[in-house]
XYZ file of C-alpha atoms in Angstrom:
727
model
C 0.024 -0.171 0.193
C 0.984 3.319 -0.490
C 2.655 4.984 2.354
C 0.832 7.401 4.600
C 3.054 10.566 4.009
C 2.704 10.067 0.094
C -0.998 9.635 0.458
C -1.599 12.761 2.382
C 0.597 14.579 0.203
C -1.634 13.174 -2.941
C -4.450 14.518 -1.174
C -3.312 17.898 -0.423
C -1.912 18.292 -3.945
C 1.591 18.864 -2.780
C 2.809 15.841 -3.777
C 6.325 16.597 -5.897
C 6.284 13.302 -7.820
C 2.851 11.844 -8.676
C 3.802 9.905 -11.266
C 6.152 7.766 -8.857
C 3.037 6.744 -6.450
C -0.054 6.886 -9.090
C -0.747 4.653 -11.984
C 0.479 1.217 -12.176
C 3.685 0.013 -9.954
C 5.448 -2.424 -8.543
C 6.379 -2.765 -4.770
C 9.334 -4.420 -3.486
C 8.387 -8.051 -3.746
C 7.154 -7.176 -7.349
C 3.972 -7.099 -6.597
C 1.855 -4.913 -9.148
C -0.376 -1.852 -7.414
C -2.868 0.021 -9.121
C -3.492 3.488 -7.702
C -5.774 6.496 -8.822
C -6.709 9.752 -7.251
C -10.246 10.388 -8.694
C -11.807 13.073 -6.098
C -15.622 12.485 -6.605
C -15.417 8.910 -7.611
C -17.682 6.155 -6.409
C -16.413 3.513 -7.780
C -13.242 2.653 -9.810
C -12.708 -0.840 -11.561
C -9.506 -1.997 -13.624
C -10.182 -3.369 -16.754
C -7.701 -4.841 -19.281
C -7.600 -2.529 -22.497
C -6.981 -5.337 -24.719
C -10.325 -7.640 -23.811
C -12.211 -5.065 -22.067
C -12.831 -7.575 -19.156
C -12.516 -6.098 -15.354
C -9.654 -7.357 -13.760
C -10.357 -5.900 -10.295
C -12.139 -3.158 -8.407
C -9.975 -0.778 -6.641
C -10.854 0.242 -3.073
C -11.324 3.745 -1.494
C -8.788 4.282 0.900
C -9.640 8.056 1.794
C -11.056 11.187 0.074
C -10.998 9.771 -3.315
C -7.888 7.759 -3.828
C -8.022 4.234 -4.908
C -5.889 1.322 -4.783
C -5.525 -2.259 -5.439
C -3.035 -5.136 -6.041
C -3.703 -6.750 -9.285
C -4.206 -10.540 -8.698
C -2.609 -13.181 -10.624
C -0.629 -10.672 -12.869
C 3.082 -10.531 -12.603
C 3.681 -8.322 -15.731
C 2.730 -4.659 -16.349
C 0.061 -4.582 -18.833
C -2.129 -1.749 -20.597
C -5.658 -1.245 -18.630
C -8.291 1.454 -18.734
C -10.399 2.715 -15.246
C -13.922 2.590 -15.168
C -15.145 5.296 -13.265
C -18.590 5.659 -11.680
C -19.359 9.167 -9.982
C -21.290 10.393 -7.261
C -24.479 12.443 -8.410
C -23.405 15.991 -9.391
C -19.957 15.477 -10.215
C -19.639 14.026 -13.718
C -21.805 11.329 -15.746
C -23.966 8.888 -13.745
C -22.754 6.276 -16.283
C -19.533 4.396 -15.629
C -17.378 5.979 -17.787
C -14.206 4.509 -19.198
C -10.490 6.242 -19.193
C -7.076 5.607 -20.037
C -5.068 6.852 -16.700
C -2.775 10.110 -17.193
C -0.478 7.931 -14.709
C 0.503 5.152 -16.761
C 2.129 6.979 -19.792
C 6.150 7.904 -20.129
C 7.712 11.028 -20.117
C 6.210 13.139 -22.970
C 9.162 15.198 -24.260
C 12.421 14.350 -25.039
C 15.292 15.090 -23.072
C 17.307 16.075 -26.112
C 14.322 18.834 -26.620
C 14.468 20.150 -23.588
C 17.663 20.647 -23.264
C 17.469 22.503 -26.541
C 15.125 24.656 -24.904
C 17.445 25.287 -22.280
C 20.299 26.052 -24.148
C 18.561 28.522 -26.660
C 18.995 26.032 -29.216
C 15.135 25.669 -29.903
C 13.419 28.136 -31.918
C 10.267 27.069 -31.890
C 9.369 26.225 -28.698
C 5.623 26.156 -29.612
C 6.150 23.037 -30.567
C 7.013 21.752 -27.292
C 4.972 23.805 -25.049
C 0.965 24.306 -24.924
C -1.666 21.740 -25.491
C -0.456 19.430 -28.172
C -3.157 17.053 -29.652
C -1.490 13.626 -29.822
C -2.244 10.101 -30.094
C -0.873 7.322 -28.151
C -1.701 3.547 -29.749
C -6.045 4.077 -29.782
C -5.793 6.527 -26.651
C -6.313 10.434 -28.144
C -5.707 13.364 -25.831
C -3.270 16.219 -25.009
C 0.035 16.838 -24.183
C -0.089 19.802 -21.919
C 4.057 21.568 -21.385
C 4.533 24.514 -19.286
C 7.785 26.355 -17.954
C 7.795 27.146 -14.515
C 11.018 26.306 -12.862
C 10.585 27.806 -9.404
C 7.538 26.105 -8.979
C 6.566 23.222 -6.276
C 3.592 21.862 -7.706
C 2.077 22.184 -11.016
C -1.595 20.828 -12.077
C -3.474 21.033 -15.099
C -7.172 21.865 -14.461
C -10.141 22.493 -16.747
C -13.569 21.436 -17.964
C -12.390 18.162 -18.168
C -11.471 17.372 -14.544
C -13.958 19.696 -12.380
C -10.700 22.306 -12.345
C -9.414 20.483 -9.533
C -5.854 20.377 -9.059
C -5.422 17.060 -7.172
C -6.468 15.270 -10.674
C -3.933 16.137 -12.815
C -0.753 17.274 -11.216
C 2.118 17.556 -13.452
C 5.320 15.542 -14.231
C 8.503 17.911 -13.135
C 11.118 17.189 -15.841
C 13.998 19.348 -13.336
C 16.577 19.606 -16.336
C 14.825 22.416 -17.966
C 12.417 23.583 -15.286
C 9.381 22.112 -17.438
C 6.170 20.459 -16.303
C 4.280 18.030 -18.735
C 1.700 15.383 -18.560
C -0.357 13.557 -21.622
C -4.193 13.207 -20.252
C -6.166 11.155 -22.444
C -9.539 12.010 -23.769
C -9.030 15.988 -23.682
C -10.243 17.090 -27.053
C -10.655 20.339 -29.334
C -12.376 23.027 -27.284
C -11.854 22.066 -24.031
C -10.849 24.920 -21.430
C -8.067 24.827 -19.088
C -5.473 26.701 -16.814
C -2.470 25.759 -14.699
C -2.592 25.630 -11.133
C 0.582 26.795 -9.590
C 2.068 26.444 -6.309
C 5.344 28.394 -5.514
C 8.067 27.024 -3.909
C 7.073 29.234 -0.928
C 3.802 27.082 -0.877
C 1.659 30.031 -1.707
C -1.416 28.548 -4.044
C -1.278 31.373 -6.752
C -3.936 32.695 -9.176
C -4.809 30.396 -11.903
C -2.504 31.070 -14.871
C -3.653 30.591 -18.689
C -1.349 28.991 -20.772
C 1.559 31.142 -22.168
C 1.380 28.915 -25.603
C -1.977 28.277 -25.672
C -3.310 28.342 -29.292
C -6.777 29.350 -28.563
C -8.433 31.107 -25.330
C -11.973 32.133 -23.693
C -13.862 35.150 -25.051
C -13.558 38.018 -22.254
C -14.052 38.598 -19.661
C -13.087 34.983 -19.103
C -9.650 34.223 -19.095
C -9.076 30.008 -19.822
C -7.309 29.228 -22.107
C -8.898 26.733 -24.917
C -7.540 23.298 -26.349
C -6.937 23.923 -30.257
C -4.804 22.350 -33.120
C -1.030 23.308 -33.916
C -1.925 24.989 -36.887
C -0.304 23.444 -40.136
C 2.582 25.120 -41.818
C 1.332 27.661 -44.254
C 3.763 27.971 -47.394
C 4.116 31.730 -48.719
C 2.803 32.441 -52.008
C 4.610 32.283 -55.090
C 5.537 36.223 -55.156
C 5.686 37.123 -51.734
C 9.364 37.785 -52.047
C 8.850 40.105 -54.657
C 5.690 41.725 -53.372
C 7.691 42.733 -50.360
C 10.861 43.710 -51.621
C 12.233 47.158 -51.599
C 11.604 47.785 -55.353
C 7.617 47.202 -55.113
C 4.919 49.303 -54.226
C 3.873 48.517 -50.833
C 0.821 50.315 -49.847
C -0.954 49.196 -46.622
C -4.232 49.511 -45.235
C -4.102 49.496 -41.345
C -7.561 48.077 -39.673
C -8.458 47.648 -36.367
C -11.048 44.686 -37.061
C -13.283 45.284 -34.346
C -14.468 48.467 -35.490
C -13.567 48.661 -39.290
C -17.505 47.349 -39.873
C -19.486 46.155 -36.838
C -21.061 42.501 -36.523
C -24.985 41.998 -37.768
C -25.752 42.242 -33.808
C -23.971 45.333 -33.380
C -20.971 43.429 -32.077
C -17.670 41.844 -32.762
C -17.776 40.506 -36.498
C -16.221 37.138 -37.351
C -13.550 36.756 -39.334
C -15.534 35.027 -41.949
C -17.542 38.173 -42.019
C -14.334 40.092 -42.144
C -13.271 38.006 -44.958
C -16.362 38.414 -46.998
C -15.997 42.222 -46.938
C -12.700 43.309 -46.220
C -10.151 41.906 -48.925
C -12.540 42.878 -51.756
C -12.684 46.495 -50.565
C -8.977 46.714 -49.808
C -7.728 45.548 -53.313
C -10.461 47.531 -55.020
C -8.859 50.569 -53.204
C -5.990 49.366 -55.012
C -4.049 48.676 -51.423
C -1.040 46.048 -51.606
C -1.255 45.014 -47.880
C -3.716 44.504 -45.145
C -2.190 45.537 -41.571
C -4.122 44.097 -38.832
C -3.594 46.043 -35.270
C -2.750 43.121 -32.911
C -4.746 40.332 -33.116
C -3.330 38.035 -30.175
C -5.518 37.373 -27.265
C -5.819 40.520 -24.687
C -8.324 40.980 -21.742
C -8.954 44.836 -22.339
C -10.639 46.181 -25.542
C -9.669 49.472 -24.886
C -5.712 48.471 -25.405
C -6.777 47.660 -28.790
C -5.031 44.453 -28.413
C -1.780 46.104 -27.889
C -1.648 44.835 -23.740
C -1.695 41.167 -24.694
C -1.672 37.894 -22.871
C -2.124 34.836 -25.203
C 1.187 35.985 -27.822
C 0.056 32.736 -29.687
C -3.798 32.671 -29.565
C -5.849 34.645 -32.163
C -8.515 36.338 -30.181
C -11.662 34.631 -29.363
C -13.280 38.403 -30.232
C -13.366 37.205 -33.960
C -14.758 33.357 -33.689
C -12.707 30.325 -33.506
C -8.907 30.295 -34.746
C -9.153 28.394 -37.676
C -11.252 31.579 -39.247
C -8.032 33.555 -39.153
C -6.558 31.321 -41.499
C -9.564 31.375 -43.748
C -9.357 35.441 -43.747
C -5.457 35.414 -44.448
C -6.493 32.952 -47.541
C -9.363 35.495 -48.687
C -6.731 37.876 -48.225
C -4.485 35.976 -50.301
C -7.327 35.358 -53.024
C -7.535 39.062 -53.797
C -3.602 39.383 -54.098
C -3.257 41.452 -50.981
C -0.272 40.819 -48.600
C -1.362 40.371 -44.712
C 0.888 42.486 -41.727
C 0.040 42.135 -38.298
C 0.804 44.201 -35.334
C 2.992 42.301 -32.690
C 3.932 43.223 -29.106
C 6.961 42.112 -27.791
C 7.858 45.097 -25.527
C 5.650 44.576 -22.281
C 2.843 42.679 -21.129
C -0.252 43.560 -18.543
C 0.041 42.337 -15.233
C -3.395 40.558 -14.946
C -3.150 38.102 -12.326
C -4.184 35.263 -14.655
C -1.226 36.119 -16.820
C 2.768 35.841 -17.148
C 3.543 38.166 -14.190
C 4.997 36.326 -11.589
C 3.908 33.217 -13.503
C 5.479 30.662 -10.788
C 5.672 32.623 -8.176
C 8.762 34.186 -9.357
C 9.954 36.948 -12.123
C 9.860 34.507 -14.548
C 8.924 36.485 -18.077
C 9.508 39.908 -16.281
C 12.462 41.567 -14.598
C 12.197 41.909 -10.843
C 13.367 45.441 -10.530
C 10.810 47.785 -11.327
C 13.474 50.186 -13.346
C 14.101 47.240 -15.789
C 10.696 45.335 -15.739
C 7.693 48.063 -15.513
C 6.627 50.669 -18.000
C 5.020 53.336 -16.053
C 3.535 54.780 -18.828
C 1.181 51.537 -19.836
C 1.499 50.273 -16.071
C 2.458 47.006 -17.561
C 5.776 44.653 -17.227
C 8.527 44.420 -19.410
C 10.112 40.955 -20.572
C 13.475 40.013 -19.530
C 14.607 39.977 -23.183
C 18.148 38.826 -21.717
C 17.104 35.254 -20.491
C 17.131 32.395 -22.604
C 13.568 30.838 -22.228
C 12.007 34.342 -22.770
C 13.799 35.001 -26.123
C 12.688 31.645 -27.069
C 9.014 32.504 -26.208
C 9.269 36.055 -28.230
C 11.125 34.636 -31.235
C 9.359 31.537 -31.536
C 5.955 33.503 -31.454
C 7.393 35.602 -34.355
C 8.028 32.842 -36.233
C 4.799 30.956 -35.432
C 2.605 33.812 -37.200
C 4.396 33.605 -40.465
C 5.088 30.205 -40.851
C 1.902 28.962 -39.129
C -0.444 31.353 -40.181
C 0.747 32.318 -43.571
C 1.426 36.102 -42.439
C 3.682 38.208 -44.474
C 4.853 39.750 -41.749
C 5.140 41.802 -38.065
C 4.993 45.502 -38.038
C 6.632 45.300 -34.397
C 5.151 47.860 -32.012
C 6.687 50.107 -29.519
C 10.465 49.648 -30.668
C 11.749 52.773 -28.981
C 10.408 51.448 -25.937
C 12.675 47.982 -26.051
C 15.718 50.250 -27.605
C 16.276 52.669 -24.309
C 16.804 51.717 -20.663
C 15.697 55.271 -19.891
C 12.794 55.428 -22.053
C 10.253 57.485 -20.350
C 12.402 57.591 -17.303
C 13.927 60.419 -15.288
C 17.488 60.003 -13.650
C 17.734 57.251 -11.311
C 14.747 55.182 -12.238
C 16.628 53.462 -14.854
C 19.525 50.758 -14.811
C 22.846 51.311 -17.471
C 24.116 48.800 -19.519
C 27.024 46.558 -18.562
C 29.258 49.491 -20.426
C 27.149 52.292 -18.404
C 25.391 53.323 -21.259
C 21.367 53.893 -22.112
C 20.679 50.940 -24.830
C 19.179 48.191 -23.826
C 21.663 45.519 -25.528
C 19.760 42.469 -24.704
C 16.461 43.862 -26.367
C 18.636 44.939 -28.977
C 20.281 41.440 -29.289
C 16.243 40.027 -29.136
C 15.563 42.457 -32.185
C 18.224 41.449 -34.213
C 18.217 37.538 -33.735
C 14.610 37.866 -34.222
C 15.129 39.291 -37.443
C 17.666 37.442 -38.880
C 15.375 34.195 -38.185
C 12.245 36.210 -39.873
C 14.875 36.816 -42.470
C 15.623 33.241 -43.451
C 11.836 32.636 -44.267
C 11.154 33.499 -48.360
C 9.520 37.182 -48.658
C 8.907 37.963 -44.837
C 9.407 41.207 -43.748
C 9.666 43.178 -40.465
C 8.610 46.785 -40.149
C 9.890 49.087 -37.074
C 7.659 51.416 -35.058
C 10.710 53.744 -34.293
C 10.554 56.858 -33.372
C 14.048 57.634 -32.481
C 17.140 58.607 -34.676
C 18.937 55.373 -33.551
C 20.954 54.637 -36.310
C 20.215 51.340 -38.663
C 16.986 50.425 -37.661
C 16.496 49.307 -41.172
C 20.551 47.999 -42.065
C 21.094 44.204 -42.534
C 22.593 43.108 -38.851
C 25.658 41.965 -40.330
C 26.470 45.435 -41.045
C 25.677 46.499 -37.736
C 21.860 47.223 -37.939
C 18.693 46.035 -35.860
C 17.881 43.933 -39.436
C 14.305 45.321 -39.878
C 13.260 45.749 -43.468
C 11.263 49.354 -42.795
C 10.738 51.523 -40.573
C 8.346 53.872 -39.715
C 8.891 57.538 -40.503
C 7.872 59.347 -37.782
C 9.627 62.287 -37.841
C 7.852 62.909 -41.112
C 4.822 62.389 -40.282
C 5.105 65.113 -37.812
C 6.742 67.460 -39.208
C 4.267 67.471 -42.226
C 1.209 67.196 -40.227
C 2.174 70.189 -38.323
C 2.786 72.114 -41.542
C -1.025 71.258 -42.526
C -2.567 72.249 -39.619
C -1.048 75.887 -40.352
C -3.455 78.161 -41.926
C -2.265 78.343 -45.713
C -1.561 82.257 -45.342
C 1.275 81.061 -42.540
C 2.515 78.123 -44.296
C 5.487 80.153 -45.983
C 6.904 80.708 -42.173
C 6.797 76.786 -42.300
C 8.128 75.767 -45.089
C 10.965 73.295 -44.286
C 8.543 71.254 -42.445
C 7.668 69.659 -45.734
C 11.734 69.541 -46.943
C 13.141 68.521 -43.861
C 12.367 64.664 -44.253
C 14.055 64.572 -47.290
C 17.659 65.102 -45.566
C 17.333 61.919 -44.005
C 14.874 60.103 -46.232
C 17.170 57.487 -47.668
C 19.107 56.764 -44.468
C 16.623 54.199 -43.686
C 13.824 51.990 -45.709
C 11.305 54.311 -44.745
C 7.505 53.459 -44.478
C 5.146 56.941 -44.287
C 2.765 56.290 -41.632
C -0.784 57.871 -41.196
C -1.855 55.884 -38.285
C -4.647 54.705 -35.694
C -2.255 56.946 -33.164
C -2.552 60.116 -35.235
C -6.507 60.018 -35.296
C -7.323 59.575 -31.353
C -6.801 60.934 -28.136
C -8.112 64.324 -28.856
C -6.018 64.240 -32.187
C -8.872 64.332 -34.335
C -9.243 62.746 -37.677
C -7.295 63.616 -40.993
C -10.095 65.785 -41.671
C -10.427 67.813 -38.556
C -6.728 68.231 -38.691
C -6.953 70.656 -41.892
C -7.402 74.032 -41.793
C -10.288 76.221 -43.537
C -13.779 75.679 -44.141
C -15.393 72.880 -45.393
C -13.970 73.026 -49.128
C -10.537 73.821 -47.886
C -10.548 71.306 -45.469
C -11.366 68.506 -48.337
C -8.914 70.344 -50.469
C -6.317 70.242 -48.032
C -6.592 66.769 -47.361
C -6.644 65.511 -50.936
C -3.360 67.628 -51.664
C -1.498 66.037 -48.518
C -2.408 62.412 -49.588
C -1.291 63.123 -53.438
C 2.097 64.770 -51.535
C 2.576 61.495 -49.691
C 1.935 59.314 -52.521
C 4.332 61.006 -54.162
C 6.807 61.146 -51.531
C 9.663 58.626 -51.407
C 8.832 56.038 -48.864
C 6.217 53.093 -48.372
C 2.819 53.983 -47.401
C 0.269 53.503 -44.627
C -3.021 54.731 -44.137
C -5.369 54.176 -40.886
C -8.666 52.542 -41.855
C -11.634 55.389 -42.268
C -8.999 58.301 -43.172
C -9.624 56.540 -46.945
C -12.738 58.359 -47.071
C -12.185 61.631 -45.022
C -13.849 60.451 -41.724
C -14.969 63.590 -39.428
C -14.660 62.242 -35.952
C -11.837 60.767 -34.788
C -11.533 57.012 -34.361
C -13.758 54.994 -31.779
C -12.878 51.503 -31.441
C -16.095 50.725 -30.031
C -17.958 51.410 -33.040
C -17.910 50.804 -36.664
C -16.601 53.533 -39.674
C -18.934 56.314 -40.443
C -20.014 53.949 -43.650
C -22.582 56.747 -44.648
C -20.423 59.382 -45.149
C -19.876 57.727 -48.457
C -23.662 59.197 -49.794
C -21.654 62.440 -49.907
C -19.647 62.980 -52.891
C -17.073 64.884 -51.287
C -16.186 62.044 -49.206
C -16.618 59.500 -52.092
C -14.154 61.741 -54.037
C -11.462 61.322 -51.169
C -12.157 57.718 -51.647
C -11.766 57.722 -55.353
C -8.731 59.836 -54.903
C -7.127 57.237 -52.777
C -7.972 54.341 -54.729
C -6.074 56.358 -57.978
C -3.066 57.123 -55.980
C -2.764 53.483 -55.125
C -3.272 52.625 -58.605
C -0.652 55.053 -59.877
C 1.697 54.180 -57.235
C 1.671 50.724 -58.224
C 1.586 51.404 -62.346
C 4.253 53.903 -62.301
C 7.588 52.247 -61.505
C 9.132 55.790 -60.830
C 6.646 56.328 -57.845
C 7.701 53.417 -56.154
C 11.020 51.515 -57.272
C 13.311 53.641 -56.044
C 11.383 54.611 -52.863
C 14.627 54.113 -50.664
C 17.311 55.463 -52.437
C 18.151 58.597 -52.766
C 18.930 57.803 -56.987
C 15.372 58.136 -57.050
C 14.440 61.758 -56.054
C 15.621 64.947 -57.016
C 14.272 68.224 -55.950
C 13.155 70.537 -58.745
C 12.399 73.704 -56.460
C 12.243 73.285 -52.212
C 12.363 76.854 -52.061
C 9.487 78.676 -52.965
C 8.079 79.593 -49.532
C 6.339 82.428 -51.279
C 4.078 80.531 -52.695
C 3.971 77.172 -50.301
C 4.840 75.640 -53.754
C 7.075 72.322 -53.808
C 7.968 70.118 -56.980
C 10.285 67.164 -57.580
C 11.248 64.152 -59.514
C 10.945 60.826 -59.069
C 12.737 58.546 -60.990
C 12.981 54.543 -61.332
C 16.516 54.162 -62.482
C 15.557 52.668 -65.840
C 14.817 56.123 -67.616
C 11.296 56.729 -66.266
C 9.937 59.735 -64.410
C 7.320 61.309 -62.638
C 7.027 64.997 -61.992
C 5.034 66.046 -58.785
C 4.040 69.409 -57.922
C 2.119 70.966 -55.016
C 0.330 74.246 -54.313
C -0.357 74.601 -50.554
C -2.418 77.580 -50.973
C -5.900 78.617 -51.599
C -4.276 80.461 -54.598
C -4.874 78.975 -58.196
C -1.407 80.051 -60.161
C -1.300 80.428 -64.132
C 1.585 80.212 -66.038
C 3.239 78.890 -63.286
C 6.832 78.728 -64.783
C 8.795 75.037 -63.575
C 12.084 74.140 -64.398
C 12.183 70.373 -65.909
C 15.157 67.992 -66.826
C 16.192 68.137 -70.285
C 15.426 65.066 -72.627
C 11.242 64.742 -72.817
C 9.722 67.586 -74.953
C 6.180 67.641 -73.643
C 4.758 66.522 -69.999
C 1.053 65.544 -69.415
C -0.869 65.705 -66.695
C -1.827 62.153 -65.205
C -3.263 62.963 -61.692
C -4.803 66.093 -60.284
C -6.065 66.034 -56.487
C -8.332 69.314 -57.617
C -10.423 67.166 -59.959
C -13.765 67.536 -60.121
C -13.763 63.710 -59.858
C -12.290 63.775 -56.388
C -15.051 66.892 -55.504
C -12.675 69.505 -56.510
C -12.822 72.820 -58.530
C -11.599 71.220 -61.574
C -8.577 73.716 -61.989
C -5.310 72.207 -63.797
C -3.773 71.457 -67.144
C -6.257 69.047 -68.553
C -5.134 66.176 -71.131
C -3.345 68.551 -73.560
C 0.205 68.015 -73.552
C 2.280 70.708 -71.767
C 5.511 71.538 -74.494
C 8.688 72.082 -73.138
C 9.909 75.954 -73.534
C 13.600 76.929 -73.757
C 13.039 79.426 -70.769
C 15.400 78.858 -68.019
C 13.443 78.181 -64.333
C 14.511 76.767 -61.081
C 18.513 76.479 -62.349
C 17.143 74.653 -65.111
C 17.721 75.624 -68.517
C 13.951 74.152 -69.773
C 10.820 74.704 -68.167
C 7.060 74.002 -68.627
C 4.369 76.580 -67.978
C 1.808 74.955 -65.456
C -1.778 76.108 -64.330
C -1.309 75.084 -60.537
C -4.662 74.557 -58.726
C -5.221 75.610 -55.377
C -4.458 73.299 -52.500
C -3.878 70.284 -54.825
C -1.140 67.853 -55.819
C -0.382 67.022 -59.335
C 1.474 64.211 -60.651
C 2.868 64.847 -64.710
C 4.736 62.304 -66.648
C 6.341 62.617 -70.387
C 3.896 62.633 -72.740
């Protein structure tokens, strides 16, 4: 019989090695015993797995602990437990189970060593809840990293959330706990019950590696299959390279269009409408604000606690796979926001996961974000790096997304980010750079860079050098970087009354001083249309006509400017109020021809950007840009050439005053003898006044202007941008 001290430890859920007691064991004399801990069971019989015949009944020794010696058998055998439960516990009829404690360790020693040493790049293949089959028995293998825990149990809908039923096996070499639980299946809810080293019973923890989660405000993890590998589209590498047009439509899935009941849309409802709409406007990519599971709607997903789980807000995870497929079918790439900088401190999450600061730094000067009241990952810890880098690979390889827009990179780069003197810890060299975070990002970008066509985009708001330079050249290895300086400067300019813009002319030109120091993306993101900043339409000065004209001119300026493009949803049709995450976009505005005109313009700008190589091919190289005039502050006129490096050119001209200018003499490069207007943001088609140059060719004249020997005489529409190409 089991020793009394072992029995007491099992009943009190404090036994450090339940596999040494439960299941089938031989005593010192070689006699076989079967033991089971099944609180709530009325009777337990042991059946021969091969024949189904009853071998014996187990006697209840105390409080749901059953045991008995095996008669007439001296060799181990495969068995099942036939369990009848007390009323109100589980089913009234006897149920037959394979015994969890009849199974050997699930993870191989080499796998655990690879994880502990940082050699396992895809730790999600080991951890979480994995559907497996042993012989004819199907179930789930659970594994979790909790090196400082005294005891870890899987609790869930399959065991009455009772931590005594399924305490896990501790694999000491890596601090990993594992267990195979037969008969658990897809859709079952679960958490981890963890006892800290000091004996404290922690709040139930969601699985850091869960592939699905319960709908908030509930917080359980949910068993879901590991998505199969998703091979990249054949043309992904070409579509995402620097020389290709990349125009991104940023989406908050909850509020692009609400579901039929006014709640969250499903992935399938989004797939039926969103990809066609985005592709119809000529965008090349959809970028989704974070879709990993998060507890609070108002964080917009940026405070995530389920990095591996597509949020339950939009239905089951497989719906996201169908959404990605629908985007691919419309020729769109898919980017998702990825948040490795921090995580919220909700009790069911990663904070003090095993009773210690496991995923986060213990010192609040390193481990706590004052701005967001969140915890900061311990970027230098091997197992945390595996968690984060594996997650980056998971979304690309398993869900088929094209890449990641990495959030809050600046907060990761600097130890003194948003901290006063004395509130931060210098690095080992005494500097402010976060060397561990920098190493993590370089490693992550190198791994992502090994996947054909996959890309990463940094939201980085400082002048940190080499964000999009390759790691072998000392850079961080991102493929693109958001140009936050360009965005801030140009929006400040646009907010000025046109009569004052002459005094702020440099705000529109300063960005060209550094425009080719990184592979830049020009972002008009959700951050620019929340927290009292107003919408893009409300940022524009003047009466209603001028607001629309200014906005159209600015979009023309943006699409003609070097750099990839990003526009947040709703701004393509001049949404009037700032974005509200709890409601859908005001689609009724499209009944107004002025709003519809802005939408048509964005579509035509995207098509021009894609169809004219000079507007995109050298987006990131200085050879693709040449000023015609950057000094005409008195008239608030800007003009430049875009080149594709293969002989094609586009001339971009902006007039940021409401004064039309006829006969404006603009210098042009030698060669072409005629130019033709191919885009005019003041066209009546877009709701403008229809001032411009029409379809007739503009003949080059031998009259010098802007330091050039030849020129053309242009009519510049009020508050407008023109694109011209050689006729």
